[in-house]
Each structure stands twice: as structure tokens, then as C-alpha cells.
CSV table of C-alpha atoms in Angstrom, one decimal:
chain,number,residue,atom,x,y,z
A,1,UNK,CA,79.8,168.6,216.3
A,2,UNK,CA,78.9,169.0,212.7
A,3,UNK,CA,76.5,166.7,210.9
A,4,UNK,CA,79.4,165.1,209.0
A,5,UNK,CA,81.2,164.4,212.3
A,6,UNK,CA,78.1,162.9,213.8
A,7,UNK,CA,77.9,160.5,210.9
A,8,UNK,CA,81.5,159.5,211.5
A,9,UNK,CA,81.5,158.2,215.1
A,10,UNK,CA,84.7,157.7,217.0
A,11,UNK,CA,86.0,154.2,217.0
A,12,UNK,CA,86.7,152.2,220.2
A,13,UNK,CA,90.4,152.1,221.2
A,14,UNK,CA,92.2,148.8,220.6
A,15,UNK,CA,92.6,146.6,223.6
A,16,UNK,CA,96.1,146.4,225.2
A,17,UNK,CA,98.0,143.2,224.4
A,18,UNK,CA,97.8,141.6,227.9
A,19,UNK,CA,98.9,138.1,226.8
A,20,UNK,CA,100.7,136.4,224.0
A,21,UNK,CA,99.0,133.8,221.7
A,22,UNK,CA,99.1,130.2,222.9
A,23,UNK,CA,101.7,129.4,220.3
A,24,UNK,CA,104.2,131.8,218.8
A,25,UNK,CA,103.6,133.0,215.2
A,26,UNK,CA,105.9,131.5,212.7
A,27,UNK,CA,109.3,133.3,212.7
A,28,UNK,CA,109.1,135.9,209.9
A,29,UNK,CA,105.3,136.4,210.0
A,30,UNK,CA,104.1,139.1,207.7
A,31,UNK,CA,101.0,141.1,208.7
A,32,UNK,CA,99.3,141.9,205.4
A,33,UNK,CA,96.6,144.3,206.6
A,34,UNK,CA,96.9,147.0,209.2
A,35,UNK,CA,96.3,150.8,209.4
A,36,UNK,CA,97.9,153.6,211.2
A,37,UNK,CA,96.8,157.1,212.1
A,38,UNK,CA,98.4,160.4,213.1
A,39,UNK,CA,96.6,162.9,215.3
A,40,UNK,CA,97.6,165.9,213.2
A,41,UNK,CA,96.7,164.4,209.8
A,42,UNK,CA,93.5,165.9,208.3
A,43,UNK,CA,90.6,163.5,207.9
A,44,UNK,CA,88.5,163.0,204.8
A,45,UNK,CA,85.0,164.5,204.5
A,46,UNK,CA,82.7,162.6,204.2
A,47,UNK,CA,84.0,159.5,206.0
A,48,UNK,CA,82.4,156.5,207.7
A,49,UNK,CA,84.2,156.7,211.0
A,50,UNK,CA,86.7,158.8,213.1
A,51,UNK,CA,89.7,156.7,214.1
A,52,UNK,CA,91.2,156.3,217.5
A,53,UNK,CA,94.8,157.3,217.0
A,54,UNK,CA,97.2,154.4,216.5
A,55,UNK,CA,100.6,155.3,215.1
A,56,UNK,CA,103.3,153.4,213.2
A,57,UNK,CA,105.3,153.4,216.4
A,58,UNK,CA,102.4,151.7,218.2
A,59,UNK,CA,102.2,149.0,215.4
A,60,UNK,CA,106.0,148.4,215.7
A,61,UNK,CA,105.6,147.8,219.4
A,62,UNK,CA,102.6,145.5,218.8
A,63,UNK,CA,104.5,143.6,216.0
A,64,UNK,CA,107.7,143.2,218.0
A,65,UNK,CA,105.7,141.8,221.0
A,66,UNK,CA,104.1,139.2,218.7
A,67,UNK,CA,107.1,138.4,216.6
A,68,UNK,CA,105.7,139.9,213.4
A,69,UNK,CA,108.7,140.7,211.2
A,70,UNK,CA,107.2,142.7,208.3
A,71,UNK,CA,103.9,144.4,207.4
A,72,UNK,CA,101.7,145.7,204.6
A,73,UNK,CA,100.3,149.1,205.6
A,74,UNK,CA,96.9,149.7,204.0
A,75,UNK,CA,95.6,153.2,203.3
A,76,UNK,CA,92.4,153.7,205.4
A,77,UNK,CA,89.3,155.4,203.8
A,78,UNK,CA,89.4,158.2,206.3
A,79,UNK,CA,92.4,159.8,204.6
A,80,UNK,CA,90.9,159.6,201.1
A,81,UNK,CA,93.6,160.2,198.4
A,82,UNK,CA,96.0,161.7,201.0
A,83,UNK,CA,98.6,159.0,201.5
A,84,UNK,CA,101.0,161.1,203.5
A,85,UNK,CA,100.7,159.2,206.8
A,86,UNK,CA,101.4,155.9,205.0
A,87,UNK,CA,104.3,157.4,203.1
A,88,UNK,CA,105.9,158.7,206.3
A,89,UNK,CA,105.7,155.1,207.7
A,90,UNK,CA,107.2,153.5,204.6
A,91,UNK,CA,110.0,156.1,204.7
A,92,UNK,CA,110.7,155.4,208.4
A,93,UNK,CA,110.8,151.6,208.0
A,94,UNK,CA,111.8,150.9,204.3
A,95,UNK,CA,113.0,147.3,204.9
A,96,UNK,CA,110.1,146.3,207.1
A,97,UNK,CA,107.0,147.8,205.4
A,98,UNK,CA,105.3,147.8,202.1
A,99,UNK,CA,102.2,149.9,201.3
A,100,UNK,CA,98.8,149.9,199.6
A,101,UNK,CA,97.7,153.3,198.6
A,102,UNK,CA,94.5,155.0,197.3
A,103,UNK,CA,95.2,157.1,194.3
A,104,UNK,CA,93.3,159.0,191.6
A,105,UNK,CA,92.8,156.6,188.6
A,106,UNK,CA,94.3,159.4,186.4
A,107,UNK,CA,97.6,159.3,188.4
A,108,UNK,CA,100.5,159.5,185.9
A,109,UNK,CA,103.2,156.8,185.6
A,110,UNK,CA,105.9,159.1,187.0
A,111,UNK,CA,104.0,159.4,190.3
A,112,UNK,CA,103.3,155.7,190.4
A,113,UNK,CA,107.0,155.1,189.9
A,114,UNK,CA,107.8,157.4,192.7
A,115,UNK,CA,105.4,155.6,195.1
A,116,UNK,CA,106.9,152.3,193.9
A,117,UNK,CA,110.4,153.4,194.9
A,118,UNK,CA,109.0,154.2,198.4
A,119,UNK,CA,107.7,150.6,198.8
A,120,UNK,CA,104.1,150.9,197.5
A,121,UNK,CA,102.9,147.6,196.0
A,122,UNK,CA,99.2,148.1,195.3
A,123,UNK,CA,96.0,150.3,195.2
A,124,UNK,CA,92.9,149.8,197.3
A,125,UNK,CA,89.3,149.8,196.0
A,126,UNK,CA,86.8,150.2,198.8
A,127,UNK,CA,83.1,149.9,198.0
A,128,UNK,CA,82.1,149.7,201.7
A,129,UNK,CA,83.3,153.1,203.1
A,130,UNK,CA,82.9,156.7,202.3
A,131,UNK,CA,86.1,158.0,200.8
A,132,UNK,CA,87.0,154.7,199.1
A,133,UNK,CA,87.5,154.2,195.3
A,134,UNK,CA,84.6,152.5,193.5
A,135,UNK,CA,84.7,149.3,191.4
A,136,UNK,CA,84.3,151.5,188.3
A,137,UNK,CA,87.9,152.6,188.8
A,138,UNK,CA,89.3,149.0,188.5
A,139,UNK,CA,90.0,148.9,184.8
A,140,UNK,CA,91.7,152.3,184.6
A,141,UNK,CA,93.7,151.5,187.8
A,142,UNK,CA,94.8,148.1,186.5
A,143,UNK,CA,96.1,149.7,183.3
A,144,UNK,CA,98.0,152.3,185.3
A,145,UNK,CA,99.7,149.8,187.7
A,146,UNK,CA,100.2,146.8,185.4
A,147,UNK,CA,103.8,147.6,184.4
A,148,UNK,CA,104.8,148.1,188.0
A,149,UNK,CA,103.6,144.7,189.2
A,150,UNK,CA,101.2,146.2,191.7
A,151,UNK,CA,98.0,144.5,192.9
A,152,UNK,CA,94.5,145.7,193.4
A,153,UNK,CA,93.2,145.3,196.9
A,154,UNK,CA,89.4,145.1,197.1
A,155,UNK,CA,87.1,145.7,200.1
A,156,UNK,CA,83.8,144.5,198.8
A,157,UNK,CA,80.4,143.1,199.8
A,158,UNK,CA,79.6,139.4,199.5
A,159,UNK,CA,77.0,140.1,196.8
A,160,UNK,CA,79.8,141.4,194.6
A,161,UNK,CA,82.0,138.3,194.8
A,162,UNK,CA,80.4,136.2,192.1
A,163,UNK,CA,80.4,139.0,189.5
A,164,UNK,CA,84.1,139.8,190.3
A,165,UNK,CA,85.0,136.1,189.9
A,166,UNK,CA,84.4,136.7,186.2
A,167,UNK,CA,85.7,140.2,185.9
A,168,UNK,CA,88.9,140.6,187.9
A,169,UNK,CA,90.9,137.9,186.2
A,170,UNK,CA,90.5,139.8,182.9
A,171,UNK,CA,92.3,142.9,184.3
A,172,UNK,CA,95.8,141.5,183.9
A,173,UNK,CA,97.0,142.4,187.4
A,174,UNK,CA,97.1,140.5,190.7
A,175,UNK,CA,94.3,141.2,193.1
A,176,UNK,CA,93.5,140.6,196.8
A,177,UNK,CA,90.1,140.3,198.4
A,178,UNK,CA,90.0,141.9,201.9
A,179,UNK,CA,88.4,140.2,204.8
A,180,UNK,CA,87.1,137.1,203.0
A,181,UNK,CA,84.9,139.3,200.9
A,182,UNK,CA,82.8,140.0,204.1
A,183,UNK,CA,81.0,136.7,203.5
A,184,UNK,CA,78.5,136.1,206.4
A,185,UNK,CA,79.3,133.4,208.8
A,186,UNK,CA,76.0,133.1,210.6
A,187,UNK,CA,74.0,129.9,210.3
A,188,UNK,CA,76.3,128.5,207.6
A,189,UNK,CA,75.6,131.3,205.1
A,190,UNK,CA,79.3,131.3,204.2
A,191,UNK,CA,78.8,128.0,202.2
A,192,UNK,CA,77.1,129.8,199.3
A,193,UNK,CA,80.0,132.3,198.9
A,194,UNK,CA,83.1,130.1,199.3
A,195,UNK,CA,82.8,128.6,195.7
A,196,UNK,CA,83.0,132.2,194.2
A,197,UNK,CA,86.0,133.0,196.4
A,198,UNK,CA,87.6,129.8,195.1
A,199,UNK,CA,87.0,130.9,191.5
A,200,UNK,CA,88.7,134.2,192.3
A,201,UNK,CA,91.6,132.3,193.7
A,202,UNK,CA,91.7,130.0,190.6
A,203,UNK,CA,93.1,133.0,188.8
A,204,UNK,CA,96.9,133.1,188.8
A,205,UNK,CA,96.8,136.6,190.3
A,206,UNK,CA,94.0,136.0,192.8
A,207,UNK,CA,94.6,136.1,196.6
A,208,UNK,CA,92.3,136.2,199.6
A,209,UNK,CA,92.9,137.7,203.1
A,210,UNK,CA,91.9,135.5,206.0
A,211,UNK,CA,91.3,138.5,208.3
A,212,UNK,CA,88.8,140.1,210.7
A,213,UNK,CA,86.3,137.4,211.5
A,214,UNK,CA,84.6,139.9,213.8
A,215,UNK,CA,83.4,141.7,210.6
A,216,UNK,CA,81.7,138.6,209.4
A,217,UNK,CA,79.6,137.7,212.4
A,218,UNK,CA,78.4,139.1,215.7
A,219,UNK,CA,79.1,135.9,217.5
A,220,UNK,CA,82.1,136.1,219.7
A,221,UNK,CA,83.1,132.5,218.9
A,222,UNK,CA,83.3,133.4,215.2
A,223,UNK,CA,81.4,130.1,214.4
A,224,UNK,CA,82.2,129.1,210.8
A,225,UNK,CA,85.5,131.0,210.5
A,226,UNK,CA,87.7,127.9,210.9
A,227,UNK,CA,85.6,126.0,208.4
A,228,UNK,CA,85.9,128.8,205.8
A,229,UNK,CA,89.7,128.9,206.4
A,230,UNK,CA,90.0,125.2,206.1
A,231,UNK,CA,87.9,125.0,202.9
A,232,UNK,CA,90.1,127.6,201.2
A,233,UNK,CA,93.3,126.1,202.5
A,234,UNK,CA,92.4,122.8,201.1
A,235,UNK,CA,91.8,124.2,197.6
A,236,UNK,CA,94.2,127.2,197.4
A,237,UNK,CA,96.9,127.1,200.1
A,238,UNK,CA,99.2,129.3,198.0
A,239,UNK,CA,96.7,132.1,197.7
A,240,UNK,CA,95.9,132.9,201.3
A,241,UNK,CA,97.2,135.8,203.4
A,242,UNK,CA,97.0,136.6,207.1
A,243,UNK,CA,96.6,140.1,208.5
A,244,UNK,CA,95.8,141.5,211.9
A,245,UNK,CA,93.4,144.2,210.8
A,246,UNK,CA,95.0,146.2,213.6
A,247,UNK,CA,93.8,148.5,215.2
A,248,UNK,CA,90.3,147.2,214.3
A,249,UNK,CA,88.7,150.3,213.0
A,250,UNK,CA,84.9,151.0,212.7
A,251,UNK,CA,84.0,149.1,215.8
A,252,UNK,CA,81.8,150.7,218.5
A,253,UNK,CA,81.3,147.5,220.7
A,254,UNK,CA,83.0,144.2,221.3
A,255,UNK,CA,86.6,145.1,220.5
A,256,UNK,CA,88.4,141.8,219.8
A,257,UNK,CA,91.5,140.6,221.6
A,258,UNK,CA,94.5,140.2,219.3
A,259,UNK,CA,95.9,137.2,221.0
A,260,UNK,CA,92.5,135.5,220.8
A,261,UNK,CA,92.3,136.3,217.0
A,262,UNK,CA,95.7,134.8,216.4
A,263,UNK,CA,94.8,131.7,218.5
A,264,UNK,CA,91.7,131.1,216.4
A,265,UNK,CA,93.6,131.5,213.2
A,266,UNK,CA,96.4,129.2,214.3
A,267,UNK,CA,93.8,126.6,215.4
A,268,UNK,CA,92.3,126.7,211.9
A,269,UNK,CA,95.7,126.3,210.3
A,270,UNK,CA,97.5,123.7,212.3
A,271,UNK,CA,99.9,122.1,209.8
A,272,UNK,CA,103.3,123.9,210.0
A,273,UNK,CA,103.8,123.8,206.2
A,274,UNK,CA,100.4,125.4,205.6
A,275,UNK,CA,101.0,128.0,208.4
A,276,UNK,CA,104.3,129.1,206.7
A,277,UNK,CA,102.5,129.6,203.4
A,278,UNK,CA,99.7,131.7,205.0
A,279,UNK,CA,101.7,133.7,207.5
A,280,UNK,CA,104.9,134.2,205.5
A,281,UNK,CA,105.5,132.7,202.0
A,282,UNK,CA,102.4,133.9,200.1
A,283,UNK,CA,102.8,137.4,201.3
A,284,UNK,CA,106.5,137.4,200.5
A,285,UNK,CA,105.8,136.4,196.9
A,286,UNK,CA,103.1,139.1,196.5
A,287,UNK,CA,104.7,142.0,198.3
A,288,UNK,CA,108.5,141.4,198.9
A,289,UNK,CA,109.7,139.5,195.8
A,290,UNK,CA,111.6,142.5,194.5
């Protein structure tokens, strides 16, 4: 194994779906954050992890079992600027999927228009993984995608949230913060970060993904997650999105159970009207409105 490979360990495989959630997902649920991988596709070097293979066919099986109607496929950092696996999936399921790509900030309008026709609806900035686009690309990317109505999807660290609350709304595009901005849940630390997330959501174009609580704490009970969800739902119910984060990449221990994750999310969002916004309507507005 090369040094690069040793620095990109193989992820744990996802757990099989052995039970359904306690309550069915709302009919028409949209999964706004998942990844797929194909064994023959070349991986980026350097990268932060080596994925366990999970194909679009695997996600379709997973989604059908749970009653997930549509999905937003997000380009993982391990493929860098090569969006071929994502494009193949969009082509195979054009009515069911939309995509978030990673592209060079210098990409010309003709190529963006081509991706748009295939179902792409955004570009991902990722400051946490090797192979991701940096925040420095935000202005140029925003200018390139503005006329297409795309959004910027941002995987950031919690210490970047406050600065971005002043910066992102000036870009003139919609933007989505992945995984609650990775705010820490332990010992109530989330309380200092929620106001900045709320300022981001104050922007007409600002959205937040209520995803991957296992990335925010090592506690299996995800203490604090429900409180964060409820605080944001009370202030910005129209700006919240749900995603499975399937197949849960970059984990080497404590692989979560998907039914358990959905149970915890539904427990935090108990009102049916609110659940429809978070699981369906907000994502429909952002990704499927044209």
C-alpha cells in the first residue's frame, strides 16, 4: 500500500437495513444528501478516505424500502472534479434524482448548461476533506452558477459559521450548509453556534441540512441533536432539509443504523406540517421547482 493509500483508510460498510423506522417517512420524502460509488471509477489522490462501494442501484433499493421518493446525489470528495459516477446516476434516473457536482471555478457557461440539463442543481465546496473545493472559490463559483439558479453546498467547520453568516448572503445565490455546520453537540456546545446558523438561514437563499448527528458527537444517543433541530425548526421551518448521508462515509467505528437515525429525526420533528416541510416541501422548492 502506498503512503497516499495508507492516509486514506477504507470506510466501514454500511449496516444492512434490518428494520423499518417506527413511523413511515412522509409520502414523497426527498433525501437531500447521499453519495454513491462505483468500483471501476478512479479515486482522487490525495483523498481523506477510501469508500466502501455503494452504487446507485443500492441506494434505489434502500430508498424504495424506506419510501423515499427522490434524492439529491452529492459529489463525494474522493472523486475530485470527476463527476462521471454522479452523471451516470442522473442519466439513469432523470425524474428521481438531482445532483450537486464539484467543478473547476473556471468552468464555462456551456458546460454548466449541459450539467443543468442533466439535472445538476448545485456545486459543492468542501473545506474538511482532501479533494474538496476551498471557500476561496465561492465568489467565482457563485458568479458562474447564478444565472442557472444553482446553489452552493458547503461542508464547513463550526469555526467558519459566524464569518460565513456575513459573507454568503452577499453572493447572490442560494446556499446550503451541510450537516449543521458540524457544530459540536457535546456538553451543550451547540448553543454558541445555533445563532450563527440562524443568521445564515435569515438570508432568503440560506438553507441548513439536518443530517449526520454521528458526525457532531461520539455519543450514541446524539444528545443535543433534537434540541438543535427544534431550535432551528422554531425559527426557520422553511429553511431546513433532511438527508440520510447514506452510506455514511469516513467512519471507521460505530456505523449508525439508518432506521435509528430516522427515528431520532422524526422524534425531533413530531408535527406533521413541520415534517412535510423538512422531509419534502423545502427540498422540492430548492431542487425540483423547475
